[in-house]
Amino acid sequence: MRFRVVIPARHDASRLPGKPLRNLGGRPLVQHVWDRASESGATEVVVATDDERVAGTVEAFGGRAAMTPARLRSGTERLVILAREADWDDDDVVVNLQGDEPLMPPAIIHQVAADLAAHPEGEMATLATRIRSAEELHDPHVVKVVHDARGWALYFSRAPIPWERDAFAEDAGRLPERGEFLRHVGIYAYRVGFLREYPLDGECRLEEAEALEQLRVLYHGHRIHVAEALEPPGHGVDTEADLARAEAALARRG
C-alpha cells in the first residue's frame, strides 16, 4: 500500500517556542518525527512548516520541507494547502503526523493509512486507545471519542463520553466498571481529494467550543473511521516537562 506522511511543524508554539528545533537526544525534535514517519513504510515524507529555520533544518538532515502560511490554524489546514498545490492523485492517502510526536510508533502510522484504504466509503481515519483510569477519563486534555458499531466516529469531546448516567450518579469521579471509554490518538489519514475540498472557512460552533478541529469534519457530514491502535502511541511534546520525558524515553531505548 502506498501512502504519504506530512508533518505539520509550526515554529512558534505557545507553550514551547521553537519546538521543532529543540534538542532531543542530540538532534532536533522534528528529525525524530521524520525518522518515525520514514520507518512507517511511507513512500514520501514532507514537513509542512511556516518558518524558514525549520525548513532549513529539515533540508540539512536530508528531508523535504514545504512552506505554508503562518496564519493557518491547524495541521490539517497545512495539509490542505499542500494537497491543493501538489500533483497527487485524489485517491492517494496522506497521513497527518504532528511535528511534536517523536515517540509515535511507525506501526500505527502505517495502521491509520491502511485503515483508511480499507474503508473507501470514508474521507478520514484515526486511532484510539482504551482509557483505564478515572484521572484520564476526566482530564479535559485527554480527548475522548465514541463511534458506531462499524467504527465510524459519532463525536469527539474533552468531556467524559459516553456519560454513564447511573454510575456517575453514584460517583461522578470514578471509572465505571462496565464502561468502555476511548482516548483519541491525534493522528489522521485523509484522501487527497477530500483535502482539496476541505472547508477552510467552515469552522463550526462545536469546533470552537471543544477546540477540536475534527468536529468540523463531522459537522459538515463527512465520515471518520476509528480503529484501536495496535501499539501505545507514546507521549507528545508540548512542554519542557514533556521534552524531558521524551529524552528519558529515548535514553531507555538506547
Short mmCIF file of C-alpha atoms in Angstrom, two decimals:
data_model
loop_
_atom_site.label_atom_id
_atom_site.label_comp_id
_atom_site.label_asym_id
_atom_site.label_seq_id
_atom_site.Cartn_x
_atom_site.Cartn_y
_atom_site.Cartn_z
CA MET A 1 0.00 0.00 0.00
CA ARG A 2 1.28 3.45 -0.94
CA PHE A 3 0.80 6.45 1.30
CA ARG A 4 2.47 9.74 2.16
CA VAL A 5 3.16 11.36 5.52
CA VAL A 6 3.00 15.11 6.05
CA ILE A 7 4.42 16.50 9.31
CA PRO A 8 2.96 19.92 10.24
CA ALA A 9 5.66 21.75 12.22
CA ARG A 10 4.84 25.27 13.42
CA HIS A 11 7.80 27.12 14.93
CA ASP A 12 6.08 29.43 17.42
CA ALA A 13 4.21 27.03 19.69
CA SER A 14 2.82 28.99 22.64
CA ARG A 15 3.91 26.57 25.38
CA LEU A 16 7.25 25.56 23.86
CA PRO A 17 8.57 28.19 21.43
CA GLY A 18 10.82 26.86 18.70
CA LYS A 19 9.58 23.34 19.43
CA PRO A 20 10.55 21.64 16.14
CA LEU A 21 14.16 22.74 16.61
CA ARG A 22 14.52 21.88 20.28
CA ASN A 23 17.33 19.47 21.07
CA LEU A 24 16.25 15.91 21.79
CA GLY A 25 18.97 13.31 22.14
CA GLY A 26 21.45 15.44 20.23
CA ARG A 27 19.15 16.07 17.25
CA PRO A 28 16.28 18.48 16.55
CA LEU A 29 12.89 17.17 17.64
CA VAL A 30 11.50 17.34 14.10
CA GLN A 31 14.18 14.93 12.90
CA HIS A 32 12.94 12.26 15.32
CA VAL A 33 9.41 12.71 13.95
CA TRP A 34 10.79 12.45 10.42
CA ASP A 35 12.54 9.22 11.35
CA ARG A 36 9.33 7.69 12.73
CA ALA A 37 7.50 8.61 9.52
CA SER A 38 10.29 7.23 7.33
CA GLU A 39 10.23 3.94 9.27
CA SER A 40 6.47 3.52 8.66
CA GLY A 41 6.79 2.47 5.02
CA ALA A 42 5.60 5.81 3.62
CA THR A 43 6.52 6.47 0.01
CA GLU A 44 7.14 10.17 0.74
CA VAL A 45 7.58 12.30 3.85
CA VAL A 46 7.18 16.09 3.85
CA VAL A 47 7.48 18.62 6.67
CA ALA A 48 4.93 21.43 6.24
CA THR A 49 6.17 24.46 8.14
CA ASP A 50 5.73 28.22 8.41
CA ASP A 51 9.34 29.01 9.26
CA GLU A 52 12.50 29.09 7.13
CA ARG A 53 14.59 27.93 10.09
CA VAL A 54 12.59 24.72 10.36
CA ALA A 55 12.69 24.21 6.60
CA GLY A 56 16.45 24.73 6.56
CA THR A 57 16.98 22.26 9.40
CA VAL A 58 14.88 19.61 7.64
CA GLU A 59 16.76 20.04 4.39
CA ALA A 60 20.09 19.91 6.25
CA PHE A 61 19.38 16.38 7.52
CA GLY A 62 18.21 15.27 4.08
CA GLY A 63 14.46 15.72 4.42
CA ARG A 64 11.95 17.60 2.30
CA ALA A 65 10.20 20.71 3.58
CA ALA A 66 7.33 22.74 2.15
CA MET A 67 6.48 26.29 3.22
CA THR A 68 2.88 27.01 4.26
CA PRO A 69 1.33 30.29 5.51
CA ALA A 70 1.81 31.25 9.17
CA ARG A 71 -1.87 32.25 9.51
CA LEU A 72 -3.11 28.65 9.30
CA ARG A 73 -4.80 27.41 12.48
CA SER A 74 -4.22 23.66 12.38
CA GLY A 75 -2.11 20.88 10.98
CA THR A 76 -4.99 19.81 8.75
CA GLU A 77 -5.08 23.24 7.13
CA ARG A 78 -1.36 22.92 6.31
CA LEU A 79 -2.11 19.59 4.60
CA VAL A 80 -4.97 21.23 2.69
CA ILE A 81 -2.69 23.91 1.26
CA LEU A 82 -0.05 21.32 0.35
CA ALA A 83 -2.59 18.97 -1.28
CA ARG A 84 -4.04 21.76 -3.40
CA GLU A 85 -0.60 22.63 -4.73
CA ALA A 86 0.77 19.09 -5.22
CA ASP A 87 0.26 16.81 -8.22
CA TRP A 88 -1.03 13.95 -6.03
CA ASP A 89 -3.97 11.82 -7.17
CA ASP A 90 -7.32 12.37 -5.46
CA ASP A 91 -7.39 8.76 -4.25
CA ASP A 92 -3.95 8.93 -2.61
CA VAL A 93 -3.78 8.53 1.18
CA VAL A 94 -1.92 11.11 3.28
CA VAL A 95 -1.19 10.78 7.00
CA ASN A 96 -1.02 13.83 9.24
CA LEU A 97 1.70 13.12 11.82
CA GLN A 98 2.04 16.06 14.19
CA GLY A 99 5.51 17.54 14.45
CA ASP A 100 5.62 17.05 18.23
CA GLU A 101 5.31 13.23 18.17
CA PRO A 102 8.89 11.90 18.32
CA LEU A 103 7.78 8.68 20.04
CA MET A 104 4.97 7.72 17.65
CA PRO A 105 5.40 4.04 16.71
CA PRO A 106 5.88 3.61 12.94
CA ALA A 107 3.46 0.66 13.06
CA ILE A 108 0.50 2.83 13.92
CA ILE A 109 1.42 5.45 11.32
CA HIS A 110 1.11 2.62 8.80
CA GLN A 111 -2.03 1.34 10.55
CA VAL A 112 -4.03 4.54 10.18
CA ALA A 113 -3.17 4.74 6.47
CA ALA A 114 -4.14 1.11 5.94
CA ASP A 115 -7.40 1.60 7.84
CA LEU A 116 -8.48 4.42 5.53
CA ALA A 117 -7.52 2.36 2.49
CA ALA A 118 -9.71 -0.45 3.84
CA HIS A 119 -12.71 1.89 4.20
CA PRO A 120 -13.14 3.60 0.82
CA GLU A 121 -16.53 5.00 1.85
CA GLY A 122 -14.86 7.33 4.36
CA GLU A 123 -12.85 10.53 3.97
CA MET A 124 -10.67 10.19 7.07
CA ALA A 125 -9.37 7.63 9.56
CA THR A 126 -7.91 8.00 13.03
CA LEU A 127 -6.98 5.85 16.05
CA ALA A 128 -7.93 5.43 19.69
CA THR A 129 -6.77 3.58 22.80
CA ARG A 130 -8.65 2.29 25.84
CA ILE A 131 -8.99 4.58 28.86
CA ARG A 132 -8.07 2.69 32.03
CA SER A 133 -8.16 5.30 34.80
CA ALA A 134 -10.63 7.81 36.18
CA GLU A 135 -7.95 10.52 36.05
CA GLU A 136 -7.54 10.02 32.31
CA LEU A 137 -11.29 9.90 31.71
CA HIS A 138 -11.94 13.20 33.48
CA ASP A 139 -8.88 15.06 32.17
CA PRO A 140 -10.01 17.73 29.65
CA HIS A 141 -6.63 17.49 27.92
CA VAL A 142 -7.49 13.89 27.03
CA VAL A 143 -9.82 13.83 24.03
CA LYS A 144 -12.47 11.11 24.10
CA VAL A 145 -14.26 9.57 21.11
CA VAL A 146 -17.36 7.43 20.62
CA HIS A 147 -18.12 5.51 17.44
CA ASP A 148 -20.89 3.38 16.00
CA ALA A 149 -20.98 -0.41 15.55
CA ARG A 150 -18.87 -0.21 12.38
CA GLY A 151 -16.24 2.13 13.80
CA TRP A 152 -17.49 5.43 12.36
CA ALA A 153 -16.95 8.35 14.71
CA LEU A 154 -20.06 9.84 16.30
CA TYR A 155 -18.43 12.54 18.42
CA PHE A 156 -15.16 13.72 19.97
CA SER A 157 -15.09 15.57 23.28
CA ARG A 158 -12.90 16.74 26.13
CA ALA A 159 -15.67 15.64 28.49
CA PRO A 160 -16.24 12.02 29.56
CA ILE A 161 -18.29 10.32 26.82
CA PRO A 162 -20.42 8.32 26.85
CA TRP A 163 -21.92 9.63 30.09
CA GLU A 164 -22.63 6.60 32.29
CA ARG A 165 -25.75 8.01 33.91
CA ASP A 166 -26.29 5.53 36.74
CA ALA A 167 -22.62 5.00 37.60
CA PHE A 168 -21.83 8.72 37.61
CA ALA A 169 -24.94 9.43 39.70
CA GLU A 170 -23.32 7.36 42.44
CA ASP A 171 -19.80 8.71 41.96
CA ALA A 172 -19.10 11.12 39.11
CA GLY A 173 -15.35 10.96 39.66
CA ARG A 174 -14.73 7.26 39.19
CA LEU A 175 -14.18 4.98 36.21
CA PRO A 176 -17.32 2.85 35.76
CA GLU A 177 -16.62 -0.89 35.66
CA ARG A 178 -18.98 -1.51 32.75
CA GLY A 179 -17.97 1.50 30.68
CA GLU A 180 -15.87 1.32 27.53
CA PHE A 181 -14.09 4.63 27.08
CA LEU A 182 -11.73 5.52 24.24
CA ARG A 183 -8.95 8.08 24.17
CA HIS A 184 -8.44 9.68 20.78
CA VAL A 185 -4.93 9.44 19.33
CA GLY A 186 -4.24 12.60 17.35
CA ILE A 187 -3.08 11.05 14.08
CA TYR A 188 -5.18 11.20 10.91
CA ALA A 189 -5.23 9.75 7.42
CA TYR A 190 -7.05 11.57 4.61
CA ARG A 191 -7.81 11.11 0.96
CA VAL A 192 -6.20 13.83 -1.13
CA GLY A 193 -9.48 14.59 -2.90
CA PHE A 194 -11.13 15.29 0.45
CA LEU A 195 -8.31 17.63 1.49
CA ARG A 196 -8.75 19.59 -1.72
CA GLU A 197 -12.41 20.16 -0.85
CA TYR A 198 -11.85 20.73 2.88
CA PRO A 199 -13.87 23.73 4.17
CA LEU A 200 -11.11 26.09 5.31
CA ASP A 201 -13.73 28.67 6.25
CA GLY A 202 -16.17 26.12 7.65
CA GLU A 203 -15.32 26.33 11.36
CA CYS A 204 -18.40 25.37 13.36
CA ARG A 205 -19.61 26.13 16.88
CA LEU A 206 -18.76 22.61 18.10
CA GLU A 207 -15.17 23.03 16.95
CA GLU A 208 -14.96 26.41 18.69
CA ALA A 209 -16.47 25.08 21.91
CA GLU A 210 -14.27 21.99 22.23
CA ALA A 211 -11.20 23.33 20.39
CA LEU A 212 -11.15 20.13 18.32
CA GLU A 213 -10.61 20.53 14.58
CA GLN A 214 -12.02 17.09 13.71
CA LEU A 215 -15.51 18.22 14.74
CA ARG A 216 -15.60 20.42 11.65
CA VAL A 217 -15.39 17.27 9.54
CA LEU A 218 -18.31 15.59 11.32
CA TYR A 219 -20.37 18.79 11.33
CA HIS A 220 -20.15 19.05 7.55
CA GLY A 221 -21.35 15.47 7.11
CA HIS A 222 -18.08 13.66 6.40
CA ARG A 223 -17.03 10.33 7.90
CA ILE A 224 -14.07 9.46 10.12
CA HIS A 225 -13.26 5.82 10.77
CA VAL A 226 -11.81 4.95 14.20
CA ALA A 227 -9.64 1.88 14.88
CA GLU A 228 -8.00 0.81 18.11
CA ALA A 229 -4.24 1.47 17.94
CA LEU A 230 -2.08 -1.61 17.65
CA GLU A 231 0.52 -0.09 19.99
CA PRO A 232 0.55 2.64 22.65
CA PRO A 233 1.22 5.93 20.85
CA GLY A 234 3.84 7.36 23.21
CA HIS A 235 3.74 10.90 24.59
CA GLY A 236 3.74 14.04 22.50
CA VAL A 237 5.86 17.08 23.38
CA ASP A 238 4.04 20.26 24.40
CA THR A 239 6.06 21.48 27.39
CA GLU A 240 9.57 21.42 28.87
CA ALA A 241 8.45 18.53 31.09
CA ASP A 242 7.29 16.59 28.03
CA LEU A 243 10.64 17.22 26.37
CA ALA A 244 12.46 15.81 29.41
CA ARG A 245 10.16 12.79 29.44
CA ALA A 246 10.85 12.14 25.74
CA GLU A 247 14.59 12.44 26.40
CA ALA A 248 14.31 9.81 29.14
CA ALA A 249 12.27 7.51 26.88
CA LEU A 250 14.87 7.73 24.12
CA ALA A 251 17.65 7.02 26.63
CA ARG A 252 15.83 3.87 27.79
CA ARG A 253 15.65 2.71 24.18
CA GLY A 254 19.42 3.12 23.89
#
